[in-house]
XYZ file of C-alpha atoms in Angstrom:
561
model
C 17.614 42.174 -118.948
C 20.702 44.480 -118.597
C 21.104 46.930 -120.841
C 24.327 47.612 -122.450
C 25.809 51.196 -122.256
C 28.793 52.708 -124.714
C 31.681 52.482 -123.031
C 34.134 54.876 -121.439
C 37.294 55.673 -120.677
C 36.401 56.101 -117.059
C 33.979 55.156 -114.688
C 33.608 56.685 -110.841
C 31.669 55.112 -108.298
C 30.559 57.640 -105.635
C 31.134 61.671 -106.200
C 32.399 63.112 -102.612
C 35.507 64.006 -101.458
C 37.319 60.584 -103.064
C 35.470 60.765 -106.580
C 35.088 64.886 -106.774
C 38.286 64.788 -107.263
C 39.242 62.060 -109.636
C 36.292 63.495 -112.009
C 37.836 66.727 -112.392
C 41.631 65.820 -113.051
C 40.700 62.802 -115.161
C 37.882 64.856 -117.383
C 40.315 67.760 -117.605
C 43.220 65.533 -119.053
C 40.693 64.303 -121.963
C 39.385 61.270 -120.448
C 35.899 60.181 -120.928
C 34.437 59.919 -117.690
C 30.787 59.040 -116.041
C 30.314 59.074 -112.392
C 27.576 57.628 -110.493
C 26.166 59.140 -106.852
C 23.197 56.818 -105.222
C 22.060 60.297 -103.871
C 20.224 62.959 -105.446
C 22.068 65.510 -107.337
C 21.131 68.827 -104.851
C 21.323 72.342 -105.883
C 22.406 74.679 -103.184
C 19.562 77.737 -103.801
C 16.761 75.081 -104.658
C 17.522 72.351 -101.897
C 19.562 73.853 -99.026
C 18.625 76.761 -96.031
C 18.837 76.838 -92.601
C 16.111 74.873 -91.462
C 16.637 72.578 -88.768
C 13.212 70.448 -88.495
C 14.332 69.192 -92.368
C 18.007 68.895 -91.617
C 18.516 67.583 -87.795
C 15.031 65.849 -87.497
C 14.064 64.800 -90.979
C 17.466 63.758 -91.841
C 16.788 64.823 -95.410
C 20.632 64.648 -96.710
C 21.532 61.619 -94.423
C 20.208 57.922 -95.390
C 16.999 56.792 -94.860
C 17.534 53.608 -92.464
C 14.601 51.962 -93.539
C 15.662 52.165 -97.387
C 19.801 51.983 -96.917
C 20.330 50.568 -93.402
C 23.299 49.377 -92.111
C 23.776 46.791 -88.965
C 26.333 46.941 -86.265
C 27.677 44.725 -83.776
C 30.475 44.705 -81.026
C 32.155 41.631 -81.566
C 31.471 38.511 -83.787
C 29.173 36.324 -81.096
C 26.733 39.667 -81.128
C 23.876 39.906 -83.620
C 23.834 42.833 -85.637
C 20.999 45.705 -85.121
C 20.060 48.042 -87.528
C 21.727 51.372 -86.706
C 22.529 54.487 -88.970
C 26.229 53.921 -88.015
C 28.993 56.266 -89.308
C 26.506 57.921 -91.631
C 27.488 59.733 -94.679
C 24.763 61.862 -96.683
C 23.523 60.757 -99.898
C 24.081 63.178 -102.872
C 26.509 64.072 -105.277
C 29.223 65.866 -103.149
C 29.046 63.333 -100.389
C 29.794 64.189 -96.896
C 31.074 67.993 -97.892
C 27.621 68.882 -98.994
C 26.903 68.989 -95.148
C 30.443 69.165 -93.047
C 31.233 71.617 -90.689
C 34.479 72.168 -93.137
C 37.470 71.240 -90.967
C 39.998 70.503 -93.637
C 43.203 70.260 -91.614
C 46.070 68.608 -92.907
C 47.722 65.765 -91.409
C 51.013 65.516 -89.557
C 54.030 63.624 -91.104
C 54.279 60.954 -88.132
C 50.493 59.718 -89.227
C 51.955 58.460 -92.547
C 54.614 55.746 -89.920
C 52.476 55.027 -86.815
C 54.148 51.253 -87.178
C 57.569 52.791 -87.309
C 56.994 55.162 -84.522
C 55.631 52.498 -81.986
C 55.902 48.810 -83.027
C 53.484 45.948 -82.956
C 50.941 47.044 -80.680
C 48.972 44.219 -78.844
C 45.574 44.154 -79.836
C 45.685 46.639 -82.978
C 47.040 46.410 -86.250
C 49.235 49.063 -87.077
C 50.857 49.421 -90.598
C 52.871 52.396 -92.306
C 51.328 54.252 -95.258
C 53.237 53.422 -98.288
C 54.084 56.560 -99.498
C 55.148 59.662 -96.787
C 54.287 62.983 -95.747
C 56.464 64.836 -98.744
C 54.782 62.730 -101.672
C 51.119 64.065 -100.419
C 52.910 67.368 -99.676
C 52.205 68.873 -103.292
C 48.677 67.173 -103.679
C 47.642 68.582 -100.598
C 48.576 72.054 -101.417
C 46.373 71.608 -104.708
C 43.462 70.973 -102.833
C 43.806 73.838 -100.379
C 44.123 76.306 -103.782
C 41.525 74.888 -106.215
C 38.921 73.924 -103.492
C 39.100 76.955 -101.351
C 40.816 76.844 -97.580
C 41.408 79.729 -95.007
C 43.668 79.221 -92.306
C 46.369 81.044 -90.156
C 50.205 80.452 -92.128
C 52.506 79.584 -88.985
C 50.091 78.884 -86.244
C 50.454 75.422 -85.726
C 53.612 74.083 -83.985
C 54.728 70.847 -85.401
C 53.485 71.201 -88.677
C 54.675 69.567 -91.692
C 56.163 71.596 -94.401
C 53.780 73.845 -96.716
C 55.043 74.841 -100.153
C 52.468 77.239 -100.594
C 50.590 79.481 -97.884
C 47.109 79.735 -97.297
C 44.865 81.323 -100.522
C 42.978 83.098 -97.604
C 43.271 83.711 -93.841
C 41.255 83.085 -91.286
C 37.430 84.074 -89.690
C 37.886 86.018 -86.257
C 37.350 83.833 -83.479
C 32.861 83.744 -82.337
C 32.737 85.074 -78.501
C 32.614 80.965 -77.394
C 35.821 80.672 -79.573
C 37.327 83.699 -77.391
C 37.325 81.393 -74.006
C 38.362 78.942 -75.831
C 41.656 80.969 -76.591
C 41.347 81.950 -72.903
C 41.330 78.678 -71.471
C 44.130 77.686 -73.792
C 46.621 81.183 -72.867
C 46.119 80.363 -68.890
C 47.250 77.050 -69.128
C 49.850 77.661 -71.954
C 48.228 75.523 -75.257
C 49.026 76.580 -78.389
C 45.314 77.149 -79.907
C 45.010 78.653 -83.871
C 41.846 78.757 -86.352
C 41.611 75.555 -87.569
C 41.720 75.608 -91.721
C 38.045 75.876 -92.896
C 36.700 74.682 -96.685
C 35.884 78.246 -96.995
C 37.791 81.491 -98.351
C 37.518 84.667 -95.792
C 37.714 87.174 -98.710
C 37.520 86.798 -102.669
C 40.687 85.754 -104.378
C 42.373 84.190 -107.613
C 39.387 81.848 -107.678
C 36.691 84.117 -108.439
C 34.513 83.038 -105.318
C 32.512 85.215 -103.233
C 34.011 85.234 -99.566
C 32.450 82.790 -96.997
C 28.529 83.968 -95.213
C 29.763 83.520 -91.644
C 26.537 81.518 -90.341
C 26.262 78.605 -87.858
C 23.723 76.636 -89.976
C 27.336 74.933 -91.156
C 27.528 71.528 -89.505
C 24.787 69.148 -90.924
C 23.584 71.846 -93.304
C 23.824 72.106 -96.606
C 24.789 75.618 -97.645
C 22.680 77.900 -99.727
C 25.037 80.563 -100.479
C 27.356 78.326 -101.718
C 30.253 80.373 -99.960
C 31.490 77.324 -97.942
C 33.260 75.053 -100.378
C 31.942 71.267 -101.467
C 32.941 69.140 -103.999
C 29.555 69.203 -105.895
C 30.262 72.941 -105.877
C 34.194 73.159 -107.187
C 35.180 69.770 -108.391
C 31.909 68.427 -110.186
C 31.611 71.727 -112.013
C 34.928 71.560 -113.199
C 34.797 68.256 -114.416
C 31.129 69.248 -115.944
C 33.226 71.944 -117.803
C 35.416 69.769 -119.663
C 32.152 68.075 -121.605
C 34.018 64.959 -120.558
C 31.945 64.215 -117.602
C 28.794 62.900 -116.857
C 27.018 62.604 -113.997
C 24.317 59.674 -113.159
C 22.681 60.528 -109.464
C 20.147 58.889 -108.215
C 21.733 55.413 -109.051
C 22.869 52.300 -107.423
C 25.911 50.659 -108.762
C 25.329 46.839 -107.291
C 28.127 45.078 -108.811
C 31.665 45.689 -110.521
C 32.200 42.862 -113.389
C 35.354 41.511 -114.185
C 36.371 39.485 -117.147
C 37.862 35.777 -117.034
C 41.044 36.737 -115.693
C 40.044 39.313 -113.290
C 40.288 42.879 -114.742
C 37.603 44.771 -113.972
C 35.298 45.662 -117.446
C 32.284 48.208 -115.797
C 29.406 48.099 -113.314
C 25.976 47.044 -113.503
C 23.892 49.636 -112.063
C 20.303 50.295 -111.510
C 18.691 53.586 -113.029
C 16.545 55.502 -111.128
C 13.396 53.992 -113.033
C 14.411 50.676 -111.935
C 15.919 49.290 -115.127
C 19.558 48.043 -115.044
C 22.381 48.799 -117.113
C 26.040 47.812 -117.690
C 28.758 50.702 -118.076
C 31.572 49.206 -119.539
C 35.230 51.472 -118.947
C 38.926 51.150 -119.327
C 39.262 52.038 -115.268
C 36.828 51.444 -112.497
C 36.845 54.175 -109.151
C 35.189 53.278 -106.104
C 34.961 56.409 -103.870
C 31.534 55.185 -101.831
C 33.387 55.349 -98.374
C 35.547 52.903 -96.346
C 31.812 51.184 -95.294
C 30.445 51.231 -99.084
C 33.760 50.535 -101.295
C 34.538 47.862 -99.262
C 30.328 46.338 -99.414
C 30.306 46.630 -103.124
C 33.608 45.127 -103.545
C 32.067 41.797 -101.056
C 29.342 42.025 -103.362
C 30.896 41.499 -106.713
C 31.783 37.745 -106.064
C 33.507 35.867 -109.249
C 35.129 32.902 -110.507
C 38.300 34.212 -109.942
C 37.228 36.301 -106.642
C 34.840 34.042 -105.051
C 35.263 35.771 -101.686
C 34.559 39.569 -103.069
C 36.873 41.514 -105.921
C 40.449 41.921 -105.390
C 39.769 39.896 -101.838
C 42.988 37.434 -102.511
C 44.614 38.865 -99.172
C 41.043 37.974 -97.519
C 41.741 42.067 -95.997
C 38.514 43.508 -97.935
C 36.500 44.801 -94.999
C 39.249 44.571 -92.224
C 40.958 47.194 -90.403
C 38.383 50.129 -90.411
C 38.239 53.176 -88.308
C 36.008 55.929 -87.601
C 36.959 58.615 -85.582
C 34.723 58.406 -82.890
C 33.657 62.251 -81.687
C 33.641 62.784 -78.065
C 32.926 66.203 -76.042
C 32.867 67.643 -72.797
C 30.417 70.592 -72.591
C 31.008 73.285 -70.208
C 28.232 76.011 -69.040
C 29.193 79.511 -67.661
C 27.037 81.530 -65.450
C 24.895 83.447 -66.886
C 24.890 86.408 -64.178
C 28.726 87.235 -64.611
C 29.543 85.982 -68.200
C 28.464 87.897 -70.970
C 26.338 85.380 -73.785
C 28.818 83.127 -75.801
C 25.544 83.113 -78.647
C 26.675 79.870 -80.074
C 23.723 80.107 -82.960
C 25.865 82.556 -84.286
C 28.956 83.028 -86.090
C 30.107 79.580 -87.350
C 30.019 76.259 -85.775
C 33.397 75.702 -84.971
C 35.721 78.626 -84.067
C 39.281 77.595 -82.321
C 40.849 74.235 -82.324
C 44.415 72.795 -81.288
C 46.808 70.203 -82.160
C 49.206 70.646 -79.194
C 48.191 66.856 -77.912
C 48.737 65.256 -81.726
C 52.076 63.753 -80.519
C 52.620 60.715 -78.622
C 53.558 61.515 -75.067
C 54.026 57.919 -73.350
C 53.142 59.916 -70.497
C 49.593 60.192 -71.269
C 49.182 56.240 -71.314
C 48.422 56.081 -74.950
C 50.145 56.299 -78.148
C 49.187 59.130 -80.705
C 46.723 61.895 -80.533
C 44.310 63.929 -82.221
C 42.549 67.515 -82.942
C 40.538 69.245 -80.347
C 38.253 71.871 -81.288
C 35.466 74.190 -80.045
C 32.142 74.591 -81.276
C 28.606 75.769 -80.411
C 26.452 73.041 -78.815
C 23.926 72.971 -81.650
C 20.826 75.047 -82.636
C 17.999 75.918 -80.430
C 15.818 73.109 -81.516
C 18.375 70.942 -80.848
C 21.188 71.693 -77.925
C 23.598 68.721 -77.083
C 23.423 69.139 -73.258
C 24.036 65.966 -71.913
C 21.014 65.133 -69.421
C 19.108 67.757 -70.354
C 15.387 67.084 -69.516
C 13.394 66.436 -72.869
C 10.242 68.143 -71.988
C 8.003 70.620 -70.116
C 9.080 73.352 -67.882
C 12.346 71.601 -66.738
C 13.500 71.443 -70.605
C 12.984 75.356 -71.263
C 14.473 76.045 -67.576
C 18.056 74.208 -69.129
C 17.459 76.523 -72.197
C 16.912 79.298 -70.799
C 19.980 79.163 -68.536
C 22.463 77.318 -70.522
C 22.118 77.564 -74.074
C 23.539 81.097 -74.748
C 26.386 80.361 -71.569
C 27.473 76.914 -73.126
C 29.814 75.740 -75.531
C 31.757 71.805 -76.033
C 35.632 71.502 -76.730
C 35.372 68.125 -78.848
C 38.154 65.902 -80.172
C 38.415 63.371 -83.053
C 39.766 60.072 -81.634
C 42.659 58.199 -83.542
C 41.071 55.027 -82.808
C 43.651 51.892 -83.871
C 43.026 49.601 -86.369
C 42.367 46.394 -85.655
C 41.426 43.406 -87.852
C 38.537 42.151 -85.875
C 37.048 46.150 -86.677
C 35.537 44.906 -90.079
C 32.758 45.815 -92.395
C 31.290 42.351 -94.360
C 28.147 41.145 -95.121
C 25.240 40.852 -93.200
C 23.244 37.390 -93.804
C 19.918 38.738 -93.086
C 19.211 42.476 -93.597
C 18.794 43.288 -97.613
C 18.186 47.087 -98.847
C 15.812 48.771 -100.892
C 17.536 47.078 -103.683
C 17.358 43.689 -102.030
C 21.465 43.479 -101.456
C 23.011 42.388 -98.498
C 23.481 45.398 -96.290
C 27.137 46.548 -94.693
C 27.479 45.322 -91.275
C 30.086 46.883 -88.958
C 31.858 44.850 -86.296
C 33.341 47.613 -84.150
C 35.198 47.380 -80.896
C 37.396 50.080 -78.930
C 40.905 49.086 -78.390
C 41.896 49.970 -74.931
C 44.460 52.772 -76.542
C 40.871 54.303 -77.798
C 39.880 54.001 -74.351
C 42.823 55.961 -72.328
C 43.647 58.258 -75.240
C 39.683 59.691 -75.327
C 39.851 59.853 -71.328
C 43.217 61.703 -70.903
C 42.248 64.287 -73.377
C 38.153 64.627 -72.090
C 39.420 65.502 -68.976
C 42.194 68.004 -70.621
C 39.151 69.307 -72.183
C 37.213 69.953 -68.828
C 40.723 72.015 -67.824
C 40.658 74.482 -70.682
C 37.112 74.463 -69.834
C 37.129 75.558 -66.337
C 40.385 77.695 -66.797
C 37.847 79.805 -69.126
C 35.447 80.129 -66.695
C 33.052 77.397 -66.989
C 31.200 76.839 -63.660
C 30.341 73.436 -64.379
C 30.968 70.165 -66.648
C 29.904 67.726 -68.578
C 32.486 65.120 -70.145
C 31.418 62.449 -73.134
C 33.800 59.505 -72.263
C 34.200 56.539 -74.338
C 32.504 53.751 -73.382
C 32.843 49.751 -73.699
C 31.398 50.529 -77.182
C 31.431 52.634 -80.310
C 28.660 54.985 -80.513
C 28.982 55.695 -84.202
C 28.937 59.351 -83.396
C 31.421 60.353 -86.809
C 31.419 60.415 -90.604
C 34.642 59.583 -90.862
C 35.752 56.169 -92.027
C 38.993 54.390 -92.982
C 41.061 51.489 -93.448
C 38.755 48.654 -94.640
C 40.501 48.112 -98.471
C 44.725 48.764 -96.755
C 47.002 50.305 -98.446
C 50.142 48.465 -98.458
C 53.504 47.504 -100.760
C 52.775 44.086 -99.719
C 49.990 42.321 -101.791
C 49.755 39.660 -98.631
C 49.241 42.312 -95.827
C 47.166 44.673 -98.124
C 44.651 45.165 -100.772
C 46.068 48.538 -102.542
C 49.297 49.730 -103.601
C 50.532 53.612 -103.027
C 48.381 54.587 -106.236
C 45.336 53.125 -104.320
C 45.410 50.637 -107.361
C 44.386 46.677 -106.049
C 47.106 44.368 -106.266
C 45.033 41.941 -107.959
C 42.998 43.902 -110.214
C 45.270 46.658 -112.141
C 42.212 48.978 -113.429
C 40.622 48.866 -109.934
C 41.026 52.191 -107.825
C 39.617 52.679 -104.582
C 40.101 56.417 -103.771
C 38.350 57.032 -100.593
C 39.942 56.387 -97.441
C 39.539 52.904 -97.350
C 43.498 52.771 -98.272
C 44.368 54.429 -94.829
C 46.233 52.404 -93.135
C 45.746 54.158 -90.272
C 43.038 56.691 -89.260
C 45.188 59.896 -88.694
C 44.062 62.258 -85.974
C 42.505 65.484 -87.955
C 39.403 65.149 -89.906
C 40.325 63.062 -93.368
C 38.545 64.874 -95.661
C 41.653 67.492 -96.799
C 43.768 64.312 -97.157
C 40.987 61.804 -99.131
C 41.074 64.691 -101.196
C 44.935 64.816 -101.832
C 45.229 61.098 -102.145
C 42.617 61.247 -104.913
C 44.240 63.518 -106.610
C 47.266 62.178 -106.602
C 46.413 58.433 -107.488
C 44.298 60.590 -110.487
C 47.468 62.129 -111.858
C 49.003 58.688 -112.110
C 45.978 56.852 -114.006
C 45.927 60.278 -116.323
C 49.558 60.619 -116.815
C 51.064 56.963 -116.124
C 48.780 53.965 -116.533
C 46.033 55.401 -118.899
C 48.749 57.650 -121.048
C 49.351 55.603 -124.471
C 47.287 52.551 -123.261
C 46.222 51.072 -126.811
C 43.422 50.065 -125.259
C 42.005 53.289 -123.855
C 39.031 54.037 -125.602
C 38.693 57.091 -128.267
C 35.417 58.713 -127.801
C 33.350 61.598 -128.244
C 33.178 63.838 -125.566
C 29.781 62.509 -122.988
C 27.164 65.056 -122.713
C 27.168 67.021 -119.363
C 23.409 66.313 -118.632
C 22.679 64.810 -115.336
């Protein structure tokens, strides 16, 4: 039996860097709102700390495979294996409960990639439907309520900013220093990348940032570095319009006879299930998720998944695949680089973002320095796993190392796809997402040409030796970052969304992750999912929900959790 829950104004499905959002602007404009996380609802001082058995080797916030697994496969003759591909972590807050915190913004030529450079063979490029200048103001919002440092003028070829920085930047760790070195010699323009953390204590009351490399894959204990279940969930909490439900699996979003959605059915954490009936449904699981649960909720009127009548639900994704080249300095002339300490990532550059036919590719992406991980756990390519060989490579390398990585801005393509996999069922007994994920051979030549650019700045700061991460025939699912499976578009043929990230089919359907992308950017998305959410938010608060006569009149929902 399913039980039957009040209903709402407002329902979120998934509370990270899409849903944080949403929660706070909706719940502050009156709305009633309930939000549902599948993942535990952490507290920083109880749950988080720097160890790195629980949080590298125990992957306690990232899902379990065995309860939540996901298959991927190369092309659609391959079976599909059970990997932890493009993993997000479970909780409330999402992926910022355990990112690094780049939060760059993106460039106005990301928003027309189709314009820019035609039909590409192979891909499936698309403009965004809105620009640059309509994010503009969102994205400034973010940077302000959520809490970014970073260096006002740095970067060259920058969009517009109508507002500076709220704080500047940390001073670069001694691995960031060569990395500035490398960059002066050969004449790169290198900046602190903007960080989801403030450097001193401003107009928002927080305490400046504890400098610390337990930052990437960590959650934060201090709760200096800024995440959404630390700003934007609290905000919304404030309101006493918001609820949050963690812990629970949303399996299915109903829709009436002709299509509009009317709530989810989810299961509660004891195992009983329950409808939620609202005025507006948000999905903001991920591009992998929001695009699963919409396959999932099959109907009458959308037998092939909800708001599927383009048959694009799924198609199109991209992950930002993270490559590296390492480089290792001798230890008897260069003072320690003591990545462990400091912050992860310290020194980045966008100088590549721009197409340069030159390079044999179209577009670019970020590059950026970091440590190569914690002791336990050192990304040296090669390095031997055990015995007196593996504390030799420790012992000489790990304080004389550091990476220069880059986040590739891999094409979409339609044949890239998330859908349903026949076989493999979750903890829940649902059909499981299963990725079909190729390179394009842009993805190929683009992650070469700037590897190797990497090994220059490398060995122009004094790295004695090497070790590039190439791209290979296949996707190695090394990134969080996902995109493009439910398009936005102005065509409801060619896409699933319009520029409000509201389906074309279903009017009170919002997907606010970055499954709208319609292309995957170069920078890190997270500063941008956050911008788009807030800006399709505004426009359900102040446009579609505003004198709706049937938006529903309730008491405020009790903040409990």
């Amino acid at each position: 039996m399913v039980e039957k829950n009040d209903p709402v104004d407002v329902v979120i499905v998934g509370l990270g860097a899409g849903g944080g959002p949403a929660a706070k602007v909706l719940a502050e404009a009156g709305y009633s709102v309930v939000g549902f996380d599948k993942g535990p609802w952490l507290r920083p001082s109880e749950h988080y700390s720097g160890d790195e058995l629980k949080f590298q080797n125990r992957s306690y916030l990232w899902p379990d495979v065995d309860l939540m697994p996901r298959t991927v496969r190369s092309d659609e003759s391959s079976e599909g294996r059970i990997f932890n591909f493009s993993p997000v972590p479970s909780a409330v807050g999402g992926g910022t409960t355990h990112m690094a915190g780049w939060t760059p913004r993106p460039r106005p030529s990301d928003f027309i990639m189709r314009s820019l450079h035609g039909d590409i063979e192979g891909a499936s490029l698309a403009d965004w439907p809105y620009r640059y200048e309509h994010l503009e103001p969102y994205l400034t919002k973010v940077e302000w309520s959520y809490g970014i440092s970073g260096l006002n003028g740095a970067e060259i070829g920058a969009g517009f900013r109508s507002k500076p920085y709220p704080s500047g930047p940390l001073p670069p760790t001694k691995f960031g220093a060569k990395f500035y070195e490398g960059c002066r010699k050969l004449g790169i323009n290198a900046m602190p990348l903007p960080m989801s953390h403030l450097t001193e204590r401003n107009e928002l009351g927080r305490k400046a940032v504890n400098r610390t490399s337990f930052w990437n894959q960590y959650g934060d204990p201090t709760e200096t570095r800024s995440t959404v279940a630390t700003t934007y969930i609290p905000d919304a909490l404030a309101t006493g319009n918001f609820e949050v439900r963690a812990d629970t699996f949303v399996r299915e979003v109903k829709v009436d006879k002709n299509g509009r959605a009317t709530g989810v059915v989810y299961i509660a954490p004891d195992g009983s299930e329950h409808l939620q009936e609202a005025t507006v449904v948000i999905l903001a699981l991920g591009a992998i998720e929001s695009s699963r649960l919409m396959l999932l909720s099959k109907s009458p009127r959308f037998p092939e998944g909800l708001a599927n009548d383009s048959g694009l639900v799924g198609k199109n994704a991209t992950f930002h695949e993270y490559l590296f080249a390492v480089g290792l300095f001798d230890r008897e002339v260069t003072d320690p680089l003591n990545g462990f300490t400091g912050n992860y990532q310290s020194g980045g550059s966008m100088h590549f973002y721009e197409t340069d036919h030159d390079r044999g590719h179209i577009g670019g992406g970020i590059i950026a320095t970091t440590q190569i991980g914690q002791p336990i756990n050192p990304i040296l390519p090669g390095k031997p796993v055990w015995g007196e060989a593996a504390k030799d490579a420790d012992r000489d390398y790990f304080l004389h190392s550091m990476k220069i990585g880059m986040i590739l801005q891999d094409l979409p393509q339609e044949t890239n796809r998330v859908d349903l996999d026949p076989t493999v069922k979750d903890r829940w007994g649902m059909p499981v997402a299963r990725i079909t994920n190729k390179p394009h051979a842009n993805d190929t030549a683009m992650s070469k040409w700037q590897i190797d650019k990497n090994v220059e700045i490398l060995e122009a700061a004094g790295a004695v030796r090497t070790m590039p991460v190439y791209l290979g025939e296949e996707f190695t699912g090394n990134a969080c970052h996902q995109h493009g499976t439910v398009r936005m578009g102005n065509d409801p043929q060619k896409s699933v969304l319009n520029e409000w990230a509201q389906a074309h089919s279903v009017d009170n359907l919002f997907v606010l992750d970055g499954s709208g992308f319609a292309t995957a950017m170069g920078v890190n998305p997270t500063l941008t999912i956050m911008a788009h959410s807030w800006r399709a938010a505004d426009y359900i608060a102040n446009t579609y929900l505003k004198g709706r006569s049937e938006r529903l009149v309730l008491e405020p929902v009790s903040a409990g959790n």
